[in-house]
Amino acid sequence: MSVTNPLTKNIEDGRDPLSFKEYQAAGGYQSLDKAMKMSPRDVMGQVKDAGLGGRGGAGFNTGLKWSFSPEPDGGPRYLVVNADEMEPGTFKDRLLMEKDPHLLIEGMITSSYALSATTAYIFLRGEYTLAEERLLKAIDEAYTAGMLGQNIQGTDFSLDLYLHTSAGRYICGEETALINALEGKRANPRFKPPFPQVSGLWGRPTLVNNVETICNIPGILTHGVEWFKNLGLGDECGTRISGVSGRVKNPGCWEMPVGTTFRTLLEDYAGGMQDGYELKAFLPGGGSTDFLLPEHLDLPMIPGDVAKAGSRLGTSLIMVLDDKTCPVGCVRNLIKFFAHESCGWCTPCRDGLPWVEHILNKMEEGTGEMKDIEILQEMCGYMGPGNTFCALAPGAAEPLQSSLKYFMDEYEEHVKHGCKYKSH
Amino acid sequence: MTDLIASTALKARQLTEEEIHDIEHEKTHYPYAQAVGLEALKIVQKYQGWVSDESLLAVSEYLDIPPDELEGVATFFNMIFRQPVGKNVILLCDSVACWMLGCDDLQAHITKTLGINYGETTDDDMFTLIPVPCLGDCDRAPSMMVGRELYRNLTTEKIDQIIAEYKSKA
Ligand SMILES: Cc1cc2nc3c(=O)[nH]c(=O)nc-3n(C[C@H](O)[C@H](O)[C@H](O)COP(=O)(O)O)c2cc1C
Ligand code: SF4
Ligand code: FES
């Protein structure tokens, strides 16, 4: 029977991750063999045809992104796995790295072959200490088994793979900031173009991909493009990890076919809302996405469909806002995060976010004024796309602008009577 | 701080053998020594508890990174401590999922129990309390870390137990 849950098939609750030998016995580490029967460009072509979209938030076709890298010139080339996972409400890469580190490593090796990369890095957020320990062990095992290092499996393909642990800063997840951080610099984003594919780490061709994106590569090469396409619902390809946090009965994350609806995720997987709480709204894919309403639950979790409803699928881990939690307080918490994590380069972000936070604090304390609501609306424009160097500020504007759209009455209520929700 | 460092009054301290060993190991992962600035600061912090001016200057000299540039890196990252911290650093998540599930109450409880606010250290240097952005553990919110250990689905009772555990280890 063919595999239907390639990302989590080796994951069992309460069990340590598979060792190299166990992972291999379970069918792992076959994708490089398959890939090496093809040219690197043909492997890229397969990944493109499989219709794999990046899982880091933007959803861009991975094979297509890879194809923008120039032909190898004999110099160093890099693959960097983005394991910074600091978007509030996101906890999927943690699962993949803690529970099946060899899947990521296999994905990195095969991807590096496709990209003609000579060195691969995992950029891991510093707080993921268990993932760090397990990845280091798995990397060691892979070197010992000859899957990493010089002349892998007796071929002329060589690859070094290293783990870099960061020290807590959300902006490092932005791919050009991440490259600066890896070079040992302050993690401000870089101007694009040139894109990292052309000039990234130390000026060399570099691909930055999300953990989950790379974890999809072994399956595509091992089982083929058709198999991958058939995993999705309807026209969709593959599976992805989606999850729920907030006041639901069974919070968590699970692998499911691409195209699954929010309702199935929320009701079947997460068991619905906790007793006594009703769904008021939800953030579909992390703290930097626009709120959606219960009426949007039947949308499939596909970037295009979610965009049509006025939001973004983002990381596809949803956070539910219940009827007993203050929406203004919720947005204030998100804005506080973004204000703190701004790298300080552009004015709308560096100065705008603290101002918004200040106004939301006033609202919560009951000293807000009607004109503050107008200022908030204006600020959404200043922080919107095109006015800043990177996507942090536009992302921060998303929950704010959508809360103003859907909960204007609550903002007005705050101005008139202060916050009526008790605990927060 | 940068002025302090630039002044000649402060001298780099000697890096320990262990620190040098670990830094040299990290250097093998990168084509340029300057790339391990952050790793070196983390290594120093692992052994010394925090990064003093003397430590920062030592790393700066050892890796040939200008002190101002290294300070720019050190102050950029939330987890590099440029001030002394307690033996156990409590990182309490204050992001949205944990907030919805009551992290403010947990903070109030810790503050009452240990007598420290965010950014403060207990008189016996046992604990420092710091807020941390989303720990990527939102399905088990509220969450926090103590040092490298993660604690999830927190309640005030659980926090009492955890604090007692660390106190008894001392
Ligand atoms: C402020 C900011 C933070 C980001 N954080 C992450 C992150 O933690 N992990 C991630 O994979 N992508 C993150 N991204 C997106 C990356 O820039 C990049 O698009 C992604 O790693 C590409 O991988 P993919 O093509 O495999 O999706 C972030 C973007 C921004 C603007
Ligand atoms: S938008 Fe914010 S985080 Fe991004 S570059 Fe500008 S100041 Fe830095
Ligand atoms: S919000 Fe606390 S772990 Fe994500």
XYZ file of C-alpha atoms and ligand atoms in Angstrom:
637
model
C 0.000 0.000 0.000
C 1.359 3.396 -0.829
C 2.129 5.892 1.895
C -0.483 8.566 2.532
C 1.203 10.396 5.397
C 4.807 10.802 4.261
C 5.628 13.598 6.731
C 4.512 11.841 9.889
C 4.637 8.140 9.069
C 7.543 7.598 11.450
C 6.039 9.662 14.240
C 4.478 7.909 17.188
C 3.413 9.625 20.367
C 5.711 9.016 23.287
C 8.400 7.249 21.281
C 11.905 8.505 20.584
C 12.655 9.318 16.946
C 13.917 6.525 14.696
C 17.679 6.012 14.612
C 19.478 6.039 11.271
C 19.178 2.250 10.957
C 15.517 2.153 11.952
C 14.723 5.023 9.627
C 16.470 3.294 6.774
C 14.697 0.008 7.559
C 11.397 1.897 7.400
C 12.140 2.800 3.788
C 14.190 5.948 4.392
C 17.248 7.282 2.570
C 16.131 5.948 -0.810
C 15.465 9.294 -2.438
C 19.096 10.172 -3.134
C 19.582 6.964 -5.132
C 16.516 7.773 -7.201
C 17.558 11.377 -7.642
C 21.079 10.502 -8.723
C 19.738 8.531 -11.652
C 18.697 11.940 -12.977
C 20.534 15.189 -13.605
C 20.160 17.874 -10.902
C 18.035 19.962 -13.311
C 15.712 17.017 -13.891
C 15.261 16.575 -10.155
C 14.305 20.268 -9.930
C 11.851 19.615 -12.733
C 10.245 16.767 -10.797
C 9.848 18.905 -7.694
C 8.302 21.630 -9.818
C 5.909 19.208 -11.535
C 4.893 17.758 -8.184
C 3.363 21.157 -7.398
C 5.010 21.444 -4.003
C 4.439 24.926 -2.577
C 6.780 26.352 0.083
C 5.524 25.725 3.612
C 7.246 28.728 5.182
C 4.321 31.062 4.603
C 4.452 32.415 1.074
C 3.575 29.159 -0.714
C 5.732 29.710 -3.789
C 6.369 26.638 -6.001
C 9.551 25.086 -4.641
C 10.900 23.606 -7.864
C 10.360 26.905 -9.640
C 12.158 28.787 -6.848
C 15.040 26.343 -7.166
C 15.214 26.761 -10.921
C 16.224 30.434 -10.523
C 19.639 29.378 -9.219
C 22.405 29.789 -11.800
C 24.345 26.897 -13.328
C 27.109 25.622 -10.994
C 30.493 27.280 -11.578
C 32.544 25.024 -9.319
C 32.376 27.407 -6.333
C 30.453 26.869 -3.080
C 26.650 26.810 -3.112
C 24.357 26.621 -0.139
C 21.080 25.173 1.010
C 19.739 26.679 4.220
C 16.797 25.198 6.047
C 14.747 27.820 7.812
C 13.923 26.369 11.221
C 13.489 29.683 13.002
C 9.758 29.059 13.608
C 8.879 32.134 15.637
C 5.607 33.189 14.001
C 3.167 33.309 16.930
C 0.828 30.339 16.747
C 3.174 28.126 14.717
C 4.450 24.799 16.037
C 4.758 22.386 13.117
C 8.505 22.396 12.370
C 9.136 21.625 16.032
C 7.189 18.377 15.587
C 9.018 17.350 12.431
C 12.478 18.011 13.859
C 11.894 16.555 17.308
C 10.126 13.434 16.098
C 11.772 12.480 12.815
C 15.058 14.344 12.309
C 16.275 11.921 9.636
C 13.420 12.914 7.329
C 14.709 16.489 7.285
C 18.305 15.359 6.816
C 17.384 13.036 3.966
C 15.414 15.878 2.394
C 18.389 18.197 2.715
C 20.778 15.715 1.114
C 18.539 15.058 -1.860
C 17.694 18.749 -2.250
C 21.390 19.608 -2.117
C 22.011 17.189 -4.956
C 19.312 18.929 -7.021
C 20.786 22.334 -6.198
C 24.422 21.250 -6.578
C 24.884 22.612 -3.065
C 28.192 21.964 -1.363
C 27.197 22.873 2.181
C 23.842 22.801 3.921
C 22.865 24.552 7.151
C 19.918 24.190 9.450
C 19.095 27.570 10.995
C 17.390 26.525 14.211
C 15.815 28.835 16.759
C 17.801 28.665 19.984
C 14.848 27.751 22.179
C 14.308 24.435 20.368
C 16.742 22.582 22.588
C 15.242 19.115 22.153
C 15.244 19.485 18.368
C 18.874 20.617 18.641
C 19.908 17.490 20.544
C 18.025 15.142 18.254
C 19.238 16.786 15.051
C 22.855 16.703 16.224
C 22.546 12.989 16.963
C 20.919 12.271 13.614
C 23.533 14.328 11.722
C 26.289 12.340 13.457
C 24.610 9.078 12.506
C 24.271 10.176 8.895
C 27.979 11.093 8.709
C 28.948 7.753 10.253
C 26.788 5.911 7.736
C 28.418 7.748 4.835
C 25.256 9.662 3.881
C 27.088 12.953 4.532
C 30.656 14.053 3.947
C 32.972 13.321 1.067
C 31.834 11.049 -1.761
C 28.460 10.077 -0.382
C 27.750 6.359 -0.890
C 30.807 6.089 -3.128
C 29.546 8.661 -5.620
C 31.234 11.913 -6.535
C 28.570 13.894 -4.677
C 29.854 15.434 -1.426
C 27.964 17.451 1.146
C 28.604 18.888 4.580
C 25.640 19.601 6.802
C 25.794 21.787 9.920
C 23.397 22.940 12.567
C 23.361 26.637 13.489
C 21.409 27.564 16.611
C 20.146 31.116 16.847
C 19.383 33.186 19.918
C 15.826 34.394 19.578
C 14.818 37.019 17.064
C 11.772 36.629 14.800
C 13.261 38.684 11.978
C 15.905 35.975 11.464
C 13.140 33.945 9.816
C 13.053 36.426 6.926
C 15.355 34.774 4.449
C 17.788 37.597 3.767
C 17.992 38.507 7.473
C 18.673 34.842 8.116
C 21.567 34.943 5.693
C 23.046 37.952 7.490
C 22.631 36.149 10.811
C 24.411 33.055 9.457
C 27.277 35.240 8.312
C 27.569 36.454 11.895
C 26.062 39.877 11.228
C 23.184 41.768 12.742
C 20.062 40.231 11.241
C 18.666 43.126 9.216
C 17.002 42.052 5.971
C 18.899 42.663 2.736
C 17.720 44.523 -0.294
C 16.323 42.302 -3.072
C 17.368 41.867 -5.888
C 19.777 40.207 -5.996
C 17.797 37.263 -4.715
C 19.577 34.737 -2.499
C 19.298 32.083 -5.217
C 21.819 34.174 -7.143
C 23.756 35.926 -4.394
C 23.108 34.774 -0.848
C 25.480 33.484 1.818
C 28.887 35.103 1.281
C 27.677 36.240 -2.116
C 27.128 32.697 -3.360
C 23.967 31.007 -4.705
C 21.798 30.074 -1.717
C 18.380 28.502 -1.368
C 16.413 29.100 1.819
C 13.561 26.694 2.400
C 11.265 25.899 5.277
C 11.701 22.660 7.270
C 8.404 21.172 6.124
C 9.092 22.059 2.494
C 12.318 20.055 2.571
C 10.649 17.174 4.443
C 8.452 16.715 1.355
C 11.392 16.058 -0.948
C 12.208 12.432 0.036
C 8.651 11.301 -0.712
C 8.473 13.046 -4.081
C 11.689 11.419 -5.255
C 11.044 8.017 -3.686
C 7.418 7.553 -4.728
C 7.173 9.862 -7.715
C 5.329 12.938 -8.890
C 2.031 11.161 -9.589
C 1.925 9.692 -6.109
C 2.511 13.159 -4.614
C -0.184 14.757 -6.730
C -2.669 12.109 -5.698
C -2.147 12.839 -2.028
C -4.018 16.131 -2.242
C -7.764 16.625 -2.476
C -9.170 17.591 -5.885
C -6.511 19.385 -7.909
C -4.275 19.891 -4.894
C -0.953 18.112 -4.418
C 0.605 16.566 -1.339
C -0.092 16.776 2.347
C 0.744 19.449 4.867
C 0.842 19.922 8.598
C -2.013 22.014 9.902
C -2.978 22.604 13.472
C -5.040 24.533 15.977
C -4.301 26.455 19.167
C -6.610 28.377 21.468
C -9.687 27.175 23.331
C -10.419 23.980 21.443
C -10.917 20.548 22.972
C -7.881 18.941 21.432
C -5.235 21.431 20.321
C -2.389 20.060 18.224
C -1.138 19.616 14.691
C -1.630 16.831 12.190
C -0.706 15.894 8.642
C -3.625 16.119 6.241
C -4.222 16.272 2.492
C -3.760 19.711 0.966
C -7.256 21.046 0.321
C -8.738 19.978 3.671
C -11.168 22.606 4.978
C -10.732 24.708 8.082
C -13.903 23.101 9.427
C -12.512 19.586 9.165
C -9.357 20.734 10.915
C -11.207 22.534 13.668
C -14.047 20.097 14.259
C -12.706 16.650 13.324
C -9.062 16.967 14.274
C -9.210 19.507 17.095
C -12.563 18.328 18.481
C -14.270 21.719 18.165
C -14.431 24.519 20.712
C -14.205 23.836 24.431
C -17.557 23.681 26.210
C -18.808 27.123 27.080
C -16.813 28.875 24.358
C -17.863 29.892 20.899
C -15.747 30.590 17.872
C -15.659 34.301 17.172
C -12.858 34.447 14.581
C -9.600 32.775 13.726
C -6.169 33.579 12.398
C -5.683 31.091 9.574
C -1.922 30.841 9.487
C -0.038 32.569 12.257
C -0.011 35.985 13.892
C 0.704 37.853 10.672
C -2.467 36.789 8.843
C -5.860 38.514 8.641
C -8.658 37.237 10.846
C -11.333 35.096 9.230
C -14.837 34.465 10.590
C -16.865 31.308 11.317
C -18.516 31.811 7.915
C -15.136 31.048 6.303
C -14.753 27.640 7.923
C -15.766 25.731 4.815
C -12.918 27.139 2.765
C -10.258 24.646 1.778
C -6.828 25.453 3.213
C -5.363 26.516 -0.118
C -3.457 29.811 -0.543
C -5.656 31.049 -3.417
C -8.967 30.361 -1.696
C -7.845 31.949 1.549
C -6.570 34.998 -0.365
C -9.976 35.424 -1.998
C -11.522 35.568 1.471
C -9.129 38.423 2.327
C -6.460 36.632 4.294
C -3.417 34.407 3.837
C -2.941 30.724 4.518
C 0.483 31.523 5.987
C 1.748 28.608 8.035
C -1.710 26.941 8.094
C -1.713 26.651 11.856
C -4.871 28.345 12.982
C -5.475 30.164 16.201
C -9.009 30.498 17.424
C -10.364 33.591 19.092
C -13.250 32.651 21.368
C -16.178 34.791 22.459
C -14.818 35.301 25.979
C -11.457 36.721 24.892
C -11.098 40.396 24.044
C -10.292 40.850 20.342
C -8.631 44.210 21.017
C -6.471 42.614 23.684
C -5.600 39.825 21.290
C -4.475 42.283 18.617
C -2.594 44.280 21.240
C -0.667 41.152 22.196
C 0.215 40.471 18.562
C 1.291 44.059 17.939
C 3.436 44.027 21.063
C 5.227 41.006 19.618
C 5.828 42.645 16.236
C 6.923 45.930 17.835
C 9.438 44.063 19.944
C 10.716 41.991 17.027
C 11.051 44.825 14.487
C 14.660 45.112 13.373
C 14.326 48.896 13.438
C 15.326 49.610 9.859
C 12.192 51.294 8.457
C 10.173 54.062 10.068
C 6.609 52.684 9.646
C 7.731 49.517 11.410
C 10.118 50.888 14.023
C 7.968 53.875 15.030
C 4.533 52.817 13.779
C 4.236 49.588 15.720
C 5.027 51.071 19.166
C 2.525 53.828 18.437
C -0.154 51.277 17.560
C 0.731 49.354 20.700
C 0.383 52.528 22.752
C -3.066 53.227 21.308
C -4.220 49.667 21.929
C -2.971 49.918 25.503
C -5.086 53.042 25.913
C -8.101 51.216 24.503
C -7.666 48.385 26.960
C -7.227 50.805 29.852
C -10.344 52.704 28.853
C -8.618 55.961 27.869
C -8.900 55.520 24.097
C -10.530 58.178 21.935
C -12.551 57.936 18.735
C -9.788 59.624 16.769
C -7.455 56.810 17.854
C -9.474 54.406 15.732
C -8.806 56.613 12.722
C -5.109 56.644 13.536
C -5.110 52.850 13.707
C -6.716 52.718 10.291
C -4.158 55.111 8.865
C -1.323 53.129 10.380
C -2.492 49.997 8.560
C -1.840 51.867 5.328
C 1.618 53.082 6.367
C 2.674 49.614 7.437
C 1.132 47.952 4.394
C 2.940 46.280 1.494
C 5.440 48.402 -0.416
C 6.276 50.847 2.363
C 8.837 48.782 4.196
C 11.949 46.783 3.547
C 10.531 43.402 4.502
C 7.211 41.704 5.169
C 7.263 42.059 8.958
C 5.339 45.329 9.097
C 2.753 44.376 6.436
C 2.285 41.118 8.343
C 1.725 43.001 11.580
C -0.889 45.153 9.848
C -2.959 42.122 8.837
C -4.525 41.156 12.185
C -4.976 44.866 12.958
C -6.740 45.812 9.737
C -8.991 42.744 9.773
C -9.940 43.263 13.403
C -10.916 46.837 12.533
C -12.995 45.471 9.677
C -14.785 42.784 11.677
C -14.828 44.151 15.223
C -15.267 47.905 14.801
C -18.130 47.765 17.294
C -15.748 46.304 19.881
C -13.219 49.085 19.306
C -15.951 51.700 19.702
C -17.178 49.959 22.805
C -13.658 50.111 24.221
C -13.492 53.843 23.601
C -16.860 54.412 25.243
C -16.718 52.028 28.184
C -13.291 50.402 28.349
C -12.661 46.675 28.124
C -15.578 44.529 29.272
C -13.758 41.216 29.140
C -12.745 40.334 32.612
C -9.546 38.410 32.849
C -7.272 39.971 30.307
C 27.731 50.397 26.530
C 29.629 50.798 23.301
C 31.458 53.810 24.720
C 32.412 51.747 27.696
C 33.866 49.124 25.468
C 35.777 51.597 23.362
C 37.386 53.059 26.448
C 40.765 51.654 27.300
C 39.852 51.086 30.910
C 38.333 47.726 30.031
C 40.472 44.797 29.041
C 39.564 41.550 27.381
C 39.739 38.620 29.745
C 41.474 35.391 28.847
C 39.139 32.890 27.189
C 39.215 29.519 28.938
C 40.483 26.363 27.270
C 36.970 24.962 27.106
C 35.657 28.122 25.485
C 38.425 28.119 22.908
C 37.877 24.445 22.193
C 34.156 24.977 21.563
C 34.714 28.091 19.468
C 37.301 26.270 17.345
C 34.796 23.461 16.795
C 32.175 25.935 15.539
C 34.732 27.556 13.254
C 35.031 24.325 11.271
C 31.404 24.820 10.166
C 31.934 28.104 8.347
C 34.339 29.409 5.717
C 34.993 32.605 7.734
C 35.797 32.926 11.439
C 33.641 36.070 11.730
C 30.561 33.950 11.114
C 30.823 32.329 14.533
C 30.424 35.599 16.459
C 27.024 34.643 17.825
C 28.070 31.058 18.536
C 31.109 32.314 20.424
C 28.930 34.624 22.525
C 26.619 31.685 23.246
C 29.589 29.546 24.243
C 30.893 32.210 26.607
C 27.418 32.563 28.064
C 27.144 28.820 28.553
C 30.242 28.794 30.749
C 30.003 32.218 32.395
C 26.238 32.631 32.684
C 26.259 35.943 30.798
C 28.379 38.036 28.449
C 30.362 40.683 30.332
C 32.206 43.515 28.558
C 35.458 41.658 29.251
C 34.044 38.520 27.612
C 32.760 40.457 24.638
C 36.173 42.038 24.122
C 37.823 38.631 24.425
C 35.614 37.183 21.691
C 36.121 40.286 19.593
C 39.904 39.895 19.762
C 39.839 36.155 19.288
C 37.686 36.275 16.151
C 38.966 39.603 14.897
C 35.520 41.186 14.852
C 35.408 44.893 15.794
C 33.871 45.261 19.285
C 31.112 47.594 18.062
C 30.072 45.100 15.427
C 30.024 42.211 17.887
C 28.098 44.344 20.348
C 25.610 45.009 17.546
C 25.092 41.278 17.271
C 25.041 40.685 21.031
C 22.373 43.291 21.701
C 20.284 42.202 18.717
C 19.498 38.759 20.068
C 17.029 38.245 22.886
C 18.909 35.304 24.339
C 22.318 36.907 24.749
C 22.491 38.336 28.248
C 24.662 41.430 28.544
C 23.842 41.668 32.252
C 24.274 39.039 34.957
C 21.328 36.668 35.284
C 20.358 34.143 37.926
C 21.370 30.497 37.838
C 18.037 29.559 36.309
C 16.501 31.776 33.678
C 12.745 31.453 33.481
C 11.500 32.254 29.981
C 7.769 32.732 30.206
C 5.963 32.858 26.875
C 3.815 35.986 26.649
C 2.607 35.604 23.061
C -0.930 35.243 21.889
C -1.898 31.607 22.587
C -0.318 31.693 26.024
C -1.912 35.064 26.705
C -5.358 33.683 25.843
C -4.775 30.844 28.254
C -3.636 32.968 31.138
C 0.104 33.678 31.033
C -0.500 37.045 32.735
C -1.859 35.221 35.782
C 1.164 32.936 35.732
C 3.479 35.917 35.623
C 1.677 37.501 38.560
C 2.025 34.221 40.433
C 5.753 33.933 39.758
C 6.247 37.570 40.711
C 4.398 36.998 43.982
C 6.205 33.735 44.753
C 9.737 34.795 43.875
C 9.438 38.532 44.337
C 10.742 39.340 40.856
C 9.224 41.136 37.919
C 10.197 40.677 34.279
C 13.887 41.444 33.895
C 14.684 40.929 37.576
C 16.744 38.374 39.489
C 16.053 36.969 42.942
C 18.328 38.131 45.763
C 19.853 34.656 46.054
C 20.667 34.712 42.315
C 18.600 31.567 41.800
C 16.061 32.838 39.263
C 15.710 35.499 36.590
C 12.322 36.045 34.945
C 12.192 37.054 31.276
C 9.286 37.151 28.812
C 9.881 35.225 25.603
C 7.958 35.382 22.322
C 5.937 32.367 21.181
C 7.865 29.215 22.050
C 6.289 27.258 19.201
C 4.388 25.223 21.748
C 1.001 26.911 21.428
C -0.980 23.655 21.406
C 0.223 23.110 24.963
C -0.066 26.697 26.121
C 0.705 28.225 28.491
C 4.374 27.316 28.181
C 7.696 28.377 29.585
C 11.302 27.280 29.673
C 13.680 27.123 32.586
C 17.150 27.096 31.114
C 16.976 24.499 28.343
C 13.918 22.665 29.719
C 10.428 23.204 28.349
C 7.359 23.120 30.621
C 3.890 23.059 29.114
C 0.186 23.164 29.997
C 1.162 25.297 32.959
C -0.976 26.080 35.978
C 0.012 27.962 39.117
C 0.288 24.609 40.933
C 2.656 23.268 38.292
C 4.768 26.388 38.560
C 5.029 25.900 42.327
C 6.266 22.348 41.747
C 8.812 23.428 39.155
C 10.180 26.188 41.344
C 10.414 23.785 44.292
C 12.278 21.296 42.102
C 14.893 23.854 41.104
C 15.232 25.057 44.675
C 15.833 21.524 45.913
C 18.495 20.973 43.243
C 20.465 23.947 44.496
C 9.486 38.427 9.502
C 9.490 37.115 8.780
C 9.695 35.933 9.500
C 9.720 34.699 8.847
N 9.916 33.568 9.598
C 9.988 32.376 8.966
C 10.255 31.177 9.702
O 10.429 31.190 10.916
N 10.313 30.004 9.018
C 10.145 29.951 7.659
O 10.233 28.879 7.088
N 9.890 31.057 6.948
C 9.808 32.255 7.558
N 9.591 33.391 6.805
C 9.486 33.255 5.352
C 10.876 33.188 4.742
O 11.328 34.498 4.461
C 10.938 32.416 3.436
O 9.918 32.875 2.620
C 10.767 30.936 3.635
O 11.697 30.430 4.544
C 10.923 30.271 2.308
O 10.767 28.890 2.428
P 9.716 28.094 1.537
O 9.852 28.588 0.125
O 10.161 26.681 1.679
O 8.376 28.349 2.094
C 9.533 34.637 7.450
C 9.317 35.831 6.737
C 9.290 37.045 7.386
C 9.067 38.283 6.588
S 9.681 46.065 8.002
Fe 10.406 46.107 10.127
S 11.521 44.197 10.396
Fe 11.324 44.522 8.160
S 13.179 45.609 7.574
Fe 11.674 47.177 8.048
S 12.015 47.665 10.236
Fe 13.057 45.706 9.810
S 2.057 31.612 22.129
Fe 3.107 30.681 23.790
S 3.969 28.963 22.831
Fe 3.056 29.977 21.144
